[in-house]
Short mmCIF file of C-alpha atoms and ligand atoms in Angstrom, two decimals:
data_model
loop_
_atom_site.label_atom_id
_atom_site.label_comp_id
_atom_site.label_asym_id
_atom_site.label_seq_id
_atom_site.Cartn_x
_atom_site.Cartn_y
_atom_site.Cartn_z
CA MET A 180 -8.34 20.05 1.91
CA THR A 181 -7.81 17.07 4.28
CA MET A 182 -5.57 17.09 7.68
CA LYS A 183 -2.39 15.92 7.35
CA LYS A 184 -2.37 12.69 9.30
CA LYS A 185 0.68 11.23 10.42
CA PRO A 186 2.66 9.63 7.55
CA PHE A 187 2.18 6.45 6.93
CA ILE A 188 5.37 4.68 4.86
CA LEU A 189 5.10 0.82 3.58
CA GLY A 190 8.01 -1.01 1.98
CA ASN A 191 7.17 -3.48 -0.40
CA TRP A 192 10.14 -6.12 -0.47
CA LYS A 193 8.14 -7.95 -3.63
CA MET A 194 10.35 -10.85 -4.21
CA ASN A 195 13.58 -9.94 -3.03
CA LEU A 196 16.28 -10.33 -0.10
CA THR A 197 17.25 -13.36 1.34
CA LEU A 198 15.70 -14.34 5.28
CA VAL A 199 19.05 -13.54 6.74
CA GLU A 200 18.94 -10.21 5.17
CA GLY A 201 15.23 -9.81 6.12
CA VAL A 202 15.75 -10.66 9.35
CA GLU A 203 18.92 -8.39 9.37
CA PHE A 204 17.02 -5.25 8.03
CA ALA A 205 14.11 -5.86 10.46
CA LYS A 206 16.40 -5.66 13.59
CA SER A 207 17.78 -2.51 11.96
CA LEU A 208 14.25 -0.70 11.59
CA ARG A 209 13.39 -1.64 15.07
CA SER A 210 16.17 -0.11 16.75
CA ALA A 211 15.86 3.18 13.95
CA VAL A 212 11.97 3.40 14.15
CA CYS A 213 10.93 1.85 17.42
CA ASP A 214 8.50 3.95 19.47
CA GLU A 215 9.49 6.68 16.95
CA SER A 216 5.99 8.61 17.62
CA GLY A 217 5.88 10.75 14.17
CA ILE A 218 5.53 8.39 11.81
CA ILE A 219 3.63 4.99 11.11
CA CYS A 220 5.76 2.43 9.22
CA GLY A 221 5.74 -0.97 8.03
CA ILE A 222 7.22 -3.91 5.46
CA CYS A 223 5.69 -6.39 3.41
CA PRO A 224 8.34 -9.25 3.22
CA PRO A 225 7.71 -12.48 0.88
CA PHE A 226 5.17 -15.35 2.75
CA VAL A 227 8.00 -17.60 4.07
CA PHE A 228 9.99 -14.54 6.08
CA LEU A 229 6.74 -13.41 7.88
CA LYS A 230 6.64 -15.18 10.87
CA ASP A 231 10.33 -14.49 11.25
CA ILE A 232 10.24 -10.69 10.69
CA CYS A 233 6.96 -10.69 12.86
CA LEU A 234 8.76 -11.98 15.66
CA VAL A 235 11.68 -9.41 15.09
CA LEU A 236 9.44 -6.87 15.10
CA GLU A 237 6.63 -8.06 18.34
CA GLY A 238 5.76 -5.33 20.29
CA CYS A 239 7.52 -2.50 18.79
CA GLY A 240 4.52 -0.67 16.49
CA ILE A 241 6.39 -1.17 13.10
CA PHE A 242 3.82 -3.14 10.96
CA VAL A 243 3.95 -6.27 9.14
CA ALA A 244 2.23 -6.61 5.74
CA ALA A 245 1.44 -9.76 3.63
CA GLN A 246 1.65 -8.95 -0.66
CA ASN A 247 -1.25 -11.13 -0.96
CA ILE A 248 -3.63 -13.19 0.22
CA HIS A 249 -5.99 -15.95 -1.14
CA SER A 250 -9.72 -14.84 -1.35
CA GLU A 251 -11.02 -17.54 0.15
CA LYS A 252 -10.29 -18.76 4.25
CA ASN A 253 -9.18 -22.37 3.62
CA GLY A 254 -9.57 -25.07 0.96
CA ALA A 255 -8.59 -26.74 -2.03
CA TYR A 256 -5.87 -23.94 -3.39
CA THR A 257 -3.03 -25.33 -3.73
CA GLY A 258 -0.05 -22.76 -3.51
CA GLU A 259 -1.91 -20.22 -2.06
CA ILE A 260 -1.91 -18.67 1.34
CA SER A 261 -5.26 -17.73 3.22
CA ALA A 262 -5.84 -14.27 5.06
CA THR A 263 -6.13 -16.24 8.57
CA MET A 264 -2.99 -17.65 7.69
CA VAL A 265 -0.98 -14.41 7.49
CA LYS A 266 -3.42 -12.97 10.61
CA GLU A 267 -2.08 -15.81 12.64
CA VAL A 268 1.42 -15.11 11.96
CA GLY A 269 1.48 -11.85 13.07
CA CYS A 270 0.05 -9.63 10.18
CA ALA A 271 -1.49 -6.63 10.59
CA TYR A 272 -1.99 -5.46 6.97
CA VAL A 273 -2.17 -7.18 3.24
CA LEU A 274 -1.50 -5.50 -0.19
CA ILE A 275 -4.32 -6.09 -2.35
CA GLY A 276 -4.72 -5.07 -5.96
CA HIS A 277 -1.14 -4.55 -6.57
CA SER A 278 -0.32 -3.81 -10.15
CA GLU A 279 2.03 -6.75 -10.18
CA ARG A 280 -0.91 -9.07 -9.56
CA ARG A 281 -2.95 -7.18 -11.36
CA HIS A 282 -0.87 -7.31 -14.58
CA ILE A 283 1.01 -10.01 -14.63
CA PHE A 284 -1.18 -12.69 -12.80
CA HIS A 285 -4.52 -11.30 -14.08
CA GLU A 286 -6.15 -10.60 -11.01
CA THR A 287 -9.87 -9.03 -11.41
CA ASP A 288 -11.44 -6.38 -9.85
CA SER A 289 -13.60 -8.65 -8.35
CA PHE A 290 -11.39 -10.99 -6.72
CA ILE A 291 -9.35 -8.25 -5.40
CA ASN A 292 -13.06 -7.21 -4.11
CA ALA A 293 -13.62 -11.16 -2.56
CA LYS A 294 -9.96 -10.57 -1.19
CA ILE A 295 -10.65 -7.33 0.81
CA LYS A 296 -13.73 -8.59 2.22
CA THR A 297 -12.50 -12.10 3.42
CA ALA A 298 -9.43 -9.72 4.62
CA LEU A 299 -11.63 -7.30 6.68
CA SER A 300 -13.24 -10.86 7.94
CA VAL A 301 -10.25 -11.42 9.97
CA ASN A 302 -9.32 -8.18 11.23
CA LEU A 303 -6.48 -7.83 8.39
CA LYS A 304 -6.76 -4.18 7.11
CA PRO A 305 -6.25 -4.12 3.67
CA VAL A 306 -3.60 -1.42 1.31
CA PHE A 307 -6.05 -1.34 -1.16
CA CYS A 308 -4.05 -0.70 -4.85
CA VAL A 309 -5.48 1.35 -7.42
CA GLY A 310 -3.56 2.78 -10.76
CA GLU A 311 -3.79 3.71 -14.05
CA THR A 312 -1.73 2.40 -17.08
CA LEU A 313 0.47 4.30 -19.43
CA ASP A 314 -2.09 3.79 -21.98
CA ASP A 315 -4.57 4.92 -19.49
CA ARG A 316 -3.18 8.19 -18.73
CA GLU A 317 -2.41 8.96 -22.47
CA ASP A 318 -6.07 8.26 -23.50
CA GLU A 319 -7.28 10.93 -20.44
CA ARG A 320 -9.00 7.60 -18.49
CA THR A 321 -7.42 7.78 -16.03
CA LYS A 322 -10.02 8.88 -13.22
CA TYR A 323 -12.39 6.78 -14.90
CA VAL A 324 -10.15 3.81 -14.16
CA ILE A 325 -9.70 4.66 -11.00
CA ARG A 326 -13.06 5.53 -9.93
CA ASN A 327 -13.93 1.85 -11.50
CA GLN A 328 -11.47 0.25 -9.78
CA LEU A 329 -13.11 1.94 -6.34
CA LYS A 330 -16.03 1.30 -6.97
CA GLU A 331 -15.27 -2.65 -8.15
CA GLY A 332 -13.00 -3.17 -5.32
CA LEU A 333 -14.95 -1.42 -2.43
CA HIS A 334 -18.23 -3.09 -3.55
CA GLY A 335 -20.14 -4.02 -0.35
CA ILE A 336 -17.83 -2.38 1.83
CA SER A 337 -19.40 -0.35 4.72
CA ALA A 338 -18.62 2.88 6.33
CA GLY A 339 -17.74 1.35 9.00
CA GLN A 340 -14.87 -0.75 7.15
CA ILE A 341 -13.69 1.90 5.16
CA ASN A 342 -11.56 3.20 7.58
CA GLU A 343 -9.80 -0.26 8.55
CA LEU A 344 -8.46 -0.09 4.99
CA VAL A 345 -5.65 2.11 3.21
CA ILE A 346 -5.87 2.86 -0.33
CA ALA A 347 -2.52 3.33 -2.33
CA TYR A 348 -2.46 5.19 -5.43
CA GLU A 349 0.09 3.56 -7.51
CA PRO A 350 0.51 4.77 -11.59
CA VAL A 351 1.00 1.51 -13.32
CA TRP A 352 3.52 3.60 -15.42
CA ALA A 353 5.39 4.73 -12.03
CA ILE A 354 6.26 1.69 -10.94
CA GLY A 355 9.80 0.12 -10.82
CA THR A 356 10.23 2.34 -13.56
CA GLY A 357 12.35 5.27 -11.90
CA LYS A 358 9.33 7.59 -13.49
CA THR A 359 7.42 9.48 -10.74
CA ALA A 360 4.10 11.18 -10.60
CA LEU A 361 4.48 14.85 -10.81
CA PRO A 362 3.73 15.38 -7.00
CA GLU A 363 1.18 17.57 -8.06
CA GLN A 364 -0.54 15.26 -10.79
CA ALA A 365 -0.12 12.28 -7.93
CA ASN A 366 -1.75 15.26 -5.74
CA GLU A 367 -4.71 15.82 -8.42
CA VAL A 368 -5.19 11.95 -8.31
CA HIS A 369 -5.45 11.52 -4.55
CA SER A 370 -7.96 14.39 -4.00
CA PHE A 371 -9.90 12.54 -7.02
CA ILE A 372 -9.80 9.45 -5.03
CA ARG A 373 -11.00 10.88 -1.91
CA GLY A 374 -14.23 12.85 -3.60
CA VAL A 375 -15.09 9.28 -5.15
CA ILE A 376 -14.68 8.04 -1.05
CA THR A 377 -16.50 10.93 -0.25
CA ASP A 378 -19.69 10.50 -3.24
CA GLY A 379 -20.14 6.78 -1.43
CA TYR A 380 -19.23 7.23 2.08
CA GLY A 381 -19.40 10.77 3.26
CA LYS A 382 -16.84 13.31 4.01
CA GLU A 383 -16.13 12.81 7.38
CA ILE A 384 -15.20 9.21 6.80
CA ALA A 385 -13.35 10.23 3.33
CA ASP A 386 -11.00 12.96 5.22
CA SER A 387 -9.73 9.96 7.36
CA VAL A 388 -9.10 7.43 5.01
CA TYR A 389 -4.89 7.04 4.24
CA ILE A 390 -4.21 7.52 0.86
CA GLN A 391 -0.26 6.10 0.07
CA TYR A 392 1.47 7.35 -3.23
CA GLY A 393 3.47 4.27 -4.77
CA GLY A 394 5.45 4.62 -7.76
CA SER A 395 9.51 4.95 -7.99
CA VAL A 396 9.41 6.58 -4.61
CA LYS A 397 12.82 7.68 -3.30
CA PRO A 398 14.75 9.48 -0.81
CA GLU A 399 15.48 12.31 -3.19
CA ASN A 400 12.13 13.05 -3.92
CA ALA A 401 10.24 11.87 -0.78
CA LYS A 402 9.51 15.43 0.36
CA GLU A 403 8.43 16.63 -2.72
CA LEU A 404 5.86 14.09 -2.46
CA MET A 405 5.01 13.96 1.30
CA THR A 406 4.03 18.13 1.27
CA GLN A 407 1.47 17.26 -0.71
CA PRO A 408 -1.37 18.08 0.94
CA GLU A 409 -3.55 14.72 -0.19
CA ILE A 410 -0.71 12.40 0.12
CA ASP A 411 -1.19 10.83 3.53
CA GLY A 412 1.75 8.31 3.24
CA LEU A 413 4.07 6.18 0.15
CA LEU A 414 4.31 2.85 -0.59
CA VAL A 415 8.08 2.14 -1.19
CA GLY A 416 9.25 -0.93 -3.52
CA GLY A 417 12.65 -1.08 -4.84
CA ALA A 418 14.38 1.48 -2.30
CA SER A 419 12.84 -0.51 0.33
CA ILE A 420 15.11 -3.16 -0.21
CA LYS A 421 17.82 -1.06 1.17
CA PHE A 422 17.64 -0.15 4.56
CA GLU A 423 19.56 2.74 4.47
CA SER A 424 17.39 4.22 1.31
CA PHE A 425 14.07 3.18 3.36
CA PHE A 426 15.17 4.30 6.71
CA LYS A 427 15.80 8.12 4.84
CA ILE A 428 12.08 7.84 3.30
CA ILE A 429 11.00 7.52 7.14
CA GLU A 430 12.89 9.87 8.35
CA THR A 431 12.43 12.33 5.64
CA ALA A 432 8.09 11.71 6.17
CA ALA A 433 8.56 11.89 9.68
CA LYS A 434 9.30 15.81 8.99
CA TYR A 435 6.28 16.44 6.91
C1 LIG B 257 5.34 -0.91 -5.66
O1 LIG B 257 5.80 -2.02 -5.51
O2 LIG B 257 4.58 -1.05 -5.02
C2 LIG B 257 6.48 0.23 -6.00
C3 LIG B 257 5.64 1.05 -6.07
O3 LIG B 257 7.23 -0.03 -6.40
P1 LIG B 257 8.40 1.54 -7.08
O4 LIG B 257 8.61 1.85 -5.41
O5 LIG B 257 9.87 0.10 -6.92
O6 LIG B 257 7.84 1.36 -8.62
#
């Protein structure tokens, strides 16, 4: 069993909120959570809000993450945003391999791997998302799929770089559906993920890697998820758009 870490709660706003609402949210978060030493917390606003939100949260220890980057650092990729760009406006993290990117935008494991390498090369920390579909789970392929996503996504990533990233286990069937994985089910997969990292990088490194759970997290289930020994934090989608529910999740997580 791994040592419990300071919980890491990250809110993914997806394509929601207006700039005014986002800035107001960030101000509320700053006054409620700033200097809260029991928790690591951050939000993933849409690209065009990043600079404003980074300015609001500057110096208070709340992280801002981009929701995506391209794998190339610059070039003729109309409509894309690079790791260097989001780093320059103040982001510390970036979501990579989110299931909506994998499934709606057909991102492959090798593209995800290239993005992880590019993010790390500019000191942007990837939040690397993995997770099985409902079909995978029903066909008892969960572990096979997750091992593969980890193996391909982390190809060429050194032991020294592993602690620079966060892994998020997000079962696709639980994202935005209201269905949460049972805490024990999630814990079992987290333990499996840690085992795969142990095989590749050793136990000490695997124990220190943050593994977040994501998939219909809400204030009502935050406690039972956070009390699982292998769950180090939560990646929150729908419930992170309203300050009240996101803050309740943060408050709950800070206790466990
Ligand atoms: C997510 O977007 O990463 C997510 C887990 O969404 P939700 O909490 O809405 O299921």
